[in-house]
Amino acid sequence: MSVFALAPYACLPNFGPVSMNILFPLNAARRKQLPAPAEYFVDEEKYFYTLFLHGMICYIFVPILYVNIDSMYACIMHHTVGLVGIVTYRLQYIIDLEVTSYQEYYANNLEIRKRLKRSITLHKEFIEFAEKKETTYSLCFMIVMFVNLFAMIFTAACGYSFRVSRGNKRIMQIMMIRCSQPCQLTAGSLLVLNIENFGAL
């Protein structure tokens, strides 16, 4: 519902000048505003309502697209973790039968074998599911990563190339090289104190 509430939120302020021109006209018409600043390379006054409709569609469907993709990915991840939990639980409690005779020992081993087969089958299905998830989302995430990387590089280039001298750029490069060495807390320079090493201990 919050996604659909975004459309009126973006729509009402932009229709303010339009409604004011109708209710309280001035000698000069108030300037109309699009939902978001953009360059369409056409006359915005002439094609205002068409461009405004395009902006509203983007406001509604782009968030819906992101929400659906992220929600589906979260559900898939929860399902994957759930399968791991089921396999772990079955292996932990695979031996829970009391044995008082050889016949019970033999029957117990048969039951354990059946449980083990079911666990192995579920483990195989989990691996296949995880591989399908990787195949499905790998290309998508790679495209998103490169698009974001290109956007950051383009933004940085546009922001600094024309306003920073070459000497200052070199100084900034020295700072960037120094940033490649992480700042970290150690125990006598022998052990880095972080979550990964804490879990390993």
PDB file of C-alpha atoms in Angstrom:
ATOM      1  CA  MET A   1       0.000   0.000   0.000  1.00  0.00           C
ATOM      2  CA  SER A   2       2.885   2.365   0.695  1.00  0.00           C
ATOM      3  CA  VAL A   3       3.954   2.010  -2.934  1.00  0.00           C
ATOM      4  CA  PHE A   4       0.578   3.225  -4.175  1.00  0.00           C
ATOM      5  CA  ALA A   5       0.610   6.030  -1.601  1.00  0.00           C
ATOM      6  CA  LEU A   6       3.778   7.300  -3.258  1.00  0.00           C
ATOM      7  CA  ALA A   7       1.867   8.274  -6.408  1.00  0.00           C
ATOM      8  CA  PRO A   8      -0.506  10.770  -4.711  1.00  0.00           C
ATOM      9  CA  TYR A   9       2.417  12.013  -2.626  1.00  0.00           C
ATOM     10  CA  ALA A  10       4.320  12.887  -5.797  1.00  0.00           C
ATOM     11  CA  CYS A  11       1.229  13.898  -7.749  1.00  0.00           C
ATOM     12  CA  LEU A  12      -0.467  16.441  -5.485  1.00  0.00           C
ATOM     13  CA  PRO A  13       2.384  18.976  -5.195  1.00  0.00           C
ATOM     14  CA  ASN A  14       2.872  18.918  -8.956  1.00  0.00           C
ATOM     15  CA  PHE A  15      -0.802  19.469  -9.680  1.00  0.00           C
ATOM     16  CA  GLY A  16      -0.777  22.483  -7.375  1.00  0.00           C
ATOM     17  CA  PRO A  17       0.219  24.984 -10.093  1.00  0.00           C
ATOM     18  CA  VAL A  18      -2.307  23.434 -12.499  1.00  0.00           C
ATOM     19  CA  SER A  19      -5.180  23.744 -10.040  1.00  0.00           C
ATOM     20  CA  MET A  20      -4.074  27.235  -9.008  1.00  0.00           C
ATOM     21  CA  ASN A  21      -4.083  28.335 -12.653  1.00  0.00           C
ATOM     22  CA  ILE A  22      -7.703  27.206 -12.898  1.00  0.00           C
ATOM     23  CA  LEU A  23      -8.951  28.485  -9.529  1.00  0.00           C
ATOM     24  CA  PHE A  24      -6.841  31.615  -9.154  1.00  0.00           C
ATOM     25  CA  PRO A  25      -5.486  32.554 -12.581  1.00  0.00           C
ATOM     26  CA  LEU A  26      -2.747  35.131 -12.948  1.00  0.00           C
ATOM     27  CA  ASN A  27      -1.612  37.198 -15.889  1.00  0.00           C
ATOM     28  CA  ALA A  28       1.171  34.647 -16.427  1.00  0.00           C
ATOM     29  CA  ALA A  29       0.489  30.954 -15.964  1.00  0.00           C
ATOM     30  CA  ARG A  30       2.298  29.254 -13.127  1.00  0.00           C
ATOM     31  CA  ARG A  31       5.048  26.890 -14.214  1.00  0.00           C
ATOM     32  CA  LYS A  32       4.083  23.227 -14.195  1.00  0.00           C
ATOM     33  CA  GLN A  33       6.403  20.771 -12.498  1.00  0.00           C
ATOM     34  CA  LEU A  34       7.109  17.145 -13.317  1.00  0.00           C
ATOM     35  CA  PRO A  35       7.193  14.500 -10.553  1.00  0.00           C
ATOM     36  CA  ALA A  36      10.975  14.273 -10.815  1.00  0.00           C
ATOM     37  CA  PRO A  37      13.549  16.467 -12.536  1.00  0.00           C
ATOM     38  CA  ALA A  38      14.414  14.863 -15.860  1.00  0.00           C
ATOM     39  CA  GLU A  39      15.482  15.843 -19.356  1.00  0.00           C
ATOM     40  CA  TYR A  40      13.140  14.483 -22.024  1.00  0.00           C
ATOM     41  CA  PHE A  41      14.553  16.607 -24.879  1.00  0.00           C
ATOM     42  CA  VAL A  42      11.049  17.771 -25.819  1.00  0.00           C
ATOM     43  CA  ASP A  43       8.915  20.765 -24.946  1.00  0.00           C
ATOM     44  CA  GLU A  44       7.845  20.050 -21.362  1.00  0.00           C
ATOM     45  CA  GLU A  45       5.017  22.585 -21.458  1.00  0.00           C
ATOM     46  CA  LYS A  46       3.522  21.122 -24.623  1.00  0.00           C
ATOM     47  CA  TYR A  47       3.820  17.480 -23.567  1.00  0.00           C
ATOM     48  CA  PHE A  48       3.412  18.059 -19.843  1.00  0.00           C
ATOM     49  CA  TYR A  49       0.568  15.608 -19.221  1.00  0.00           C
ATOM     50  CA  THR A  50       2.212  12.859 -21.264  1.00  0.00           C
ATOM     51  CA  LEU A  51       5.484  13.305 -19.393  1.00  0.00           C
ATOM     52  CA  PHE A  52       3.607  13.564 -16.120  1.00  0.00           C
ATOM     53  CA  LEU A  53       1.848  10.252 -16.821  1.00  0.00           C
ATOM     54  CA  HIS A  54       5.210   8.667 -17.603  1.00  0.00           C
ATOM     55  CA  GLY A  55       6.582   9.941 -14.301  1.00  0.00           C
ATOM     56  CA  MET A  56       3.622   8.548 -12.380  1.00  0.00           C
ATOM     57  CA  ILE A  57       4.025   5.149 -14.028  1.00  0.00           C
ATOM     58  CA  CYS A  58       7.687   5.126 -13.031  1.00  0.00           C
ATOM     59  CA  TYR A  59       6.797   6.163  -9.488  1.00  0.00           C
ATOM     60  CA  ILE A  60       4.376   3.244  -9.162  1.00  0.00           C
ATOM     61  CA  PHE A  61       5.862   0.365 -11.131  1.00  0.00           C
ATOM     62  CA  VAL A  62       9.572   0.802 -10.444  1.00  0.00           C
ATOM     63  CA  PRO A  63       9.131   0.471  -6.643  1.00  0.00           C
ATOM     64  CA  ILE A  64       6.743  -2.451  -7.203  1.00  0.00           C
ATOM     65  CA  LEU A  65       9.400  -4.142  -9.332  1.00  0.00           C
ATOM     66  CA  TYR A  66      12.093  -3.666  -6.703  1.00  0.00           C
ATOM     67  CA  VAL A  67       9.821  -4.766  -3.853  1.00  0.00           C
ATOM     68  CA  ASN A  68       8.714  -7.906  -5.702  1.00  0.00           C
ATOM     69  CA  ILE A  69      12.244  -8.931  -6.674  1.00  0.00           C
ATOM     70  CA  ASP A  70      13.659  -8.351  -3.195  1.00  0.00           C
ATOM     71  CA  SER A  71      10.703 -10.066  -1.511  1.00  0.00           C
ATOM     72  CA  MET A  72      11.012 -13.102  -3.762  1.00  0.00           C
ATOM     73  CA  TYR A  73      14.753 -13.280  -3.123  1.00  0.00           C
ATOM     74  CA  ALA A  74      14.173 -13.048   0.636  1.00  0.00           C
ATOM     75  CA  CYS A  75      11.590 -15.862   0.475  1.00  0.00           C
ATOM     76  CA  ILE A  76      13.985 -18.037  -1.525  1.00  0.00           C
ATOM     77  CA  MET A  77      16.772 -17.421   0.976  1.00  0.00           C
ATOM     78  CA  HIS A  78      14.478 -18.288   3.899  1.00  0.00           C
ATOM     79  CA  HIS A  79      13.405 -21.462   2.108  1.00  0.00           C
ATOM     80  CA  THR A  80      17.040 -22.407   1.487  1.00  0.00           C
ATOM     81  CA  VAL A  81      17.983 -21.850   5.120  1.00  0.00           C
ATOM     82  CA  GLY A  82      14.904 -23.817   6.163  1.00  0.00           C
ATOM     83  CA  LEU A  83      16.001 -26.806   4.086  1.00  0.00           C
ATOM     84  CA  VAL A  84      19.411 -26.679   5.740  1.00  0.00           C
ATOM     85  CA  GLY A  85      17.733 -26.587   9.143  1.00  0.00           C
ATOM     86  CA  ILE A  86      15.574 -29.606   8.306  1.00  0.00           C
ATOM     87  CA  VAL A  87      18.563 -31.654   7.149  1.00  0.00           C
ATOM     88  CA  THR A  88      20.517 -30.641  10.251  1.00  0.00           C
ATOM     89  CA  TYR A  89      17.633 -31.575  12.541  1.00  0.00           C
ATOM     90  CA  ARG A  90      17.164 -34.971  10.908  1.00  0.00           C
ATOM     91  CA  LEU A  91      20.855 -35.789  11.194  1.00  0.00           C
ATOM     92  CA  GLN A  92      20.997 -34.688  14.829  1.00  0.00           C
ATOM     93  CA  TYR A  93      18.063 -36.885  15.851  1.00  0.00           C
ATOM     94  CA  ILE A  94      18.663 -39.769  13.474  1.00  0.00           C
ATOM     95  CA  ILE A  95      19.453 -42.054  16.432  1.00  0.00           C
ATOM     96  CA  ASP A  96      16.699 -41.795  19.027  1.00  0.00           C
ATOM     97  CA  LEU A  97      15.582 -45.412  19.414  1.00  0.00           C
ATOM     98  CA  GLU A  98      16.285 -47.576  22.450  1.00  0.00           C
ATOM     99  CA  VAL A  99      17.977 -50.923  21.799  1.00  0.00           C
ATOM    100  CA  THR A 100      17.475 -53.827  24.227  1.00  0.00           C
ATOM    101  CA  SER A 101      17.970 -56.850  21.955  1.00  0.00           C
ATOM    102  CA  TYR A 102      19.622 -57.915  18.726  1.00  0.00           C
ATOM    103  CA  GLN A 103      16.294 -57.820  16.883  1.00  0.00           C
ATOM    104  CA  GLU A 104      15.737 -54.258  18.006  1.00  0.00           C
ATOM    105  CA  TYR A 105      19.321 -53.426  17.057  1.00  0.00           C
ATOM    106  CA  TYR A 106      18.725 -54.787  13.552  1.00  0.00           C
ATOM    107  CA  ALA A 107      15.388 -52.979  13.221  1.00  0.00           C
ATOM    108  CA  ASN A 108      16.977 -49.826  14.588  1.00  0.00           C
ATOM    109  CA  ASN A 109      19.685 -49.908  11.934  1.00  0.00           C
ATOM    110  CA  LEU A 110      17.078 -50.376   9.226  1.00  0.00           C
ATOM    111  CA  GLU A 111      15.152 -47.366  10.511  1.00  0.00           C
ATOM    112  CA  ILE A 112      18.350 -45.321  10.700  1.00  0.00           C
ATOM    113  CA  ARG A 113      19.147 -46.315   7.117  1.00  0.00           C
ATOM    114  CA  LYS A 114      15.704 -45.124   5.985  1.00  0.00           C
ATOM    115  CA  ARG A 115      16.094 -41.833   7.824  1.00  0.00           C
ATOM    116  CA  LEU A 116      19.568 -41.398   6.420  1.00  0.00           C
ATOM    117  CA  LYS A 117      18.299 -41.975   2.879  1.00  0.00           C
ATOM    118  CA  ARG A 118      15.577 -39.368   3.359  1.00  0.00           C
ATOM    119  CA  SER A 119      18.137 -36.915   4.724  1.00  0.00           C
ATOM    120  CA  ILE A 120      20.490 -37.543   1.802  1.00  0.00           C
ATOM    121  CA  THR A 121      17.631 -37.070  -0.664  1.00  0.00           C
ATOM    122  CA  LEU A 122      16.625 -33.795   0.962  1.00  0.00           C
ATOM    123  CA  HIS A 123      20.251 -32.679   1.051  1.00  0.00           C
ATOM    124  CA  LYS A 124      20.558 -33.370  -2.676  1.00  0.00           C
ATOM    125  CA  GLU A 125      17.361 -31.431  -3.372  1.00  0.00           C
ATOM    126  CA  PHE A 126      18.683 -28.545  -1.281  1.00  0.00           C
ATOM    127  CA  ILE A 127      21.929 -28.439  -3.279  1.00  0.00           C
ATOM    128  CA  GLU A 128      20.008 -28.482  -6.576  1.00  0.00           C
ATOM    129  CA  PHE A 129      17.740 -25.702  -5.318  1.00  0.00           C
ATOM    130  CA  ALA A 130      20.731 -23.605  -4.235  1.00  0.00           C
ATOM    131  CA  GLU A 131      22.379 -24.089  -7.636  1.00  0.00           C
ATOM    132  CA  LYS A 132      19.186 -23.020  -9.416  1.00  0.00           C
ATOM    133  CA  LYS A 133      19.033 -19.936  -7.202  1.00  0.00           C
ATOM    134  CA  GLU A 134      22.621 -19.111  -8.103  1.00  0.00           C
ATOM    135  CA  THR A 135      21.912 -19.576 -11.818  1.00  0.00           C
ATOM    136  CA  THR A 136      18.782 -17.420 -11.645  1.00  0.00           C
ATOM    137  CA  TYR A 137      20.153 -14.456  -9.721  1.00  0.00           C
ATOM    138  CA  SER A 138      23.835 -14.468 -10.664  1.00  0.00           C
ATOM    139  CA  LEU A 139      23.451 -12.643 -13.991  1.00  0.00           C
ATOM    140  CA  CYS A 140      20.929 -10.193 -12.545  1.00  0.00           C
ATOM    141  CA  PHE A 141      23.183  -9.249  -9.636  1.00  0.00           C
ATOM    142  CA  MET A 142      26.191  -8.926 -11.934  1.00  0.00           C
ATOM    143  CA  ILE A 143      24.285  -6.494 -14.171  1.00  0.00           C
ATOM    144  CA  VAL A 144      23.140  -4.482 -11.149  1.00  0.00           C
ATOM    145  CA  MET A 145      26.692  -4.403  -9.795  1.00  0.00           C
ATOM    146  CA  PHE A 146      28.160  -3.131 -13.073  1.00  0.00           C
ATOM    147  CA  VAL A 147      25.392  -0.559 -13.513  1.00  0.00           C
ATOM    148  CA  ASN A 148      25.978   0.773  -9.993  1.00  0.00           C
ATOM    149  CA  LEU A 149      29.740   0.761 -10.537  1.00  0.00           C
ATOM    150  CA  PHE A 150      29.382   2.656 -13.806  1.00  0.00           C
ATOM    151  CA  ALA A 151      27.018   5.145 -12.168  1.00  0.00           C
ATOM    152  CA  MET A 152      29.453   5.779  -9.299  1.00  0.00           C
ATOM    153  CA  ILE A 153      32.402   6.186 -11.671  1.00  0.00           C
ATOM    154  CA  PHE A 154      30.418   8.507 -13.926  1.00  0.00           C
ATOM    155  CA  THR A 155      29.223  10.563 -10.957  1.00  0.00           C
ATOM    156  CA  ALA A 156      32.729  10.827  -9.541  1.00  0.00           C
ATOM    157  CA  ALA A 157      34.161  11.780 -12.924  1.00  0.00           C
ATOM    158  CA  CYS A 158      31.550  14.451 -13.486  1.00  0.00           C
ATOM    159  CA  GLY A 159      31.937  15.737  -9.958  1.00  0.00           C
ATOM    160  CA  TYR A 160      35.712  16.091  -9.811  1.00  0.00           C
ATOM    161  CA  SER A 161      37.168  16.124 -13.305  1.00  0.00           C
ATOM    162  CA  PHE A 162      36.275  19.715 -14.065  1.00  0.00           C
ATOM    163  CA  ARG A 163      36.639  21.189 -10.581  1.00  0.00           C
ATOM    164  CA  VAL A 164      39.831  19.598  -9.220  1.00  0.00           C
ATOM    165  CA  SER A 165      43.309  20.283 -10.537  1.00  0.00           C
ATOM    166  CA  ARG A 166      45.678  17.522 -11.599  1.00  0.00           C
ATOM    167  CA  GLY A 167      47.893  18.035  -8.552  1.00  0.00           C
ATOM    168  CA  ASN A 168      44.969  17.690  -6.166  1.00  0.00           C
ATOM    169  CA  LYS A 169      43.868  14.559  -8.003  1.00  0.00           C
ATOM    170  CA  ARG A 170      47.285  12.998  -7.353  1.00  0.00           C
ATOM    171  CA  ILE A 171      46.998  13.820  -3.662  1.00  0.00           C
ATOM    172  CA  MET A 172      43.588  12.146  -3.589  1.00  0.00           C
ATOM    173  CA  GLN A 173      45.063   9.094  -5.329  1.00  0.00           C
ATOM    174  CA  ILE A 174      47.684   8.825  -2.576  1.00  0.00           C
ATOM    175  CA  MET A 175      44.894   8.846  -0.001  1.00  0.00           C
ATOM    176  CA  MET A 176      43.031   6.153  -1.940  1.00  0.00           C
ATOM    177  CA  ILE A 177      46.163   3.962  -2.060  1.00  0.00           C
ATOM    178  CA  ARG A 178      46.564   4.318   1.704  1.00  0.00           C
ATOM    179  CA  CYS A 179      42.919   3.329   2.177  1.00  0.00           C
ATOM    180  CA  SER A 180      43.703  -0.052   0.605  1.00  0.00           C
ATOM    181  CA  GLN A 181      45.349  -0.985   3.925  1.00  0.00           C
ATOM    182  CA  PRO A 182      42.528  -1.629   6.415  1.00  0.00           C
ATOM    183  CA  CYS A 183      42.438  -0.040   9.852  1.00  0.00           C
ATOM    184  CA  GLN A 184      41.891  -2.879  12.305  1.00  0.00           C
ATOM    185  CA  LEU A 185      42.184  -3.776  15.967  1.00  0.00           C
ATOM    186  CA  THR A 186      44.643  -6.544  16.817  1.00  0.00           C
ATOM    187  CA  ALA A 187      45.778  -8.465  19.881  1.00  0.00           C
ATOM    188  CA  GLY A 188      49.494  -7.691  19.973  1.00  0.00           C
ATOM    189  CA  SER A 189      49.663  -7.732  16.147  1.00  0.00           C
ATOM    190  CA  LEU A 190      49.084 -11.491  16.317  1.00  0.00           C
ATOM    191  CA  LEU A 191      45.334 -11.770  15.845  1.00  0.00           C
ATOM    192  CA  VAL A 192      42.862  -9.445  14.175  1.00  0.00           C
ATOM    193  CA  LEU A 193      39.877  -8.882  16.440  1.00  0.00           C
ATOM    194  CA  ASN A 194      36.857  -9.321  14.194  1.00  0.00           C
ATOM    195  CA  ILE A 195      33.736 -11.459  13.927  1.00  0.00           C
ATOM    196  CA  GLU A 196      35.346 -13.965  11.556  1.00  0.00           C
ATOM    197  CA  ASN A 197      38.256 -14.781  13.865  1.00  0.00           C
ATOM    198  CA  PHE A 198      35.962 -14.759  16.896  1.00  0.00           C
ATOM    199  CA  GLY A 199      33.785 -17.398  15.255  1.00  0.00           C
ATOM    200  CA  ALA A 200      36.848 -19.451  14.314  1.00  0.00           C
ATOM    201  CA  LEU A 201      37.981 -19.505  17.941  1.00  0.00           C
TER     202      LEU A 201
END
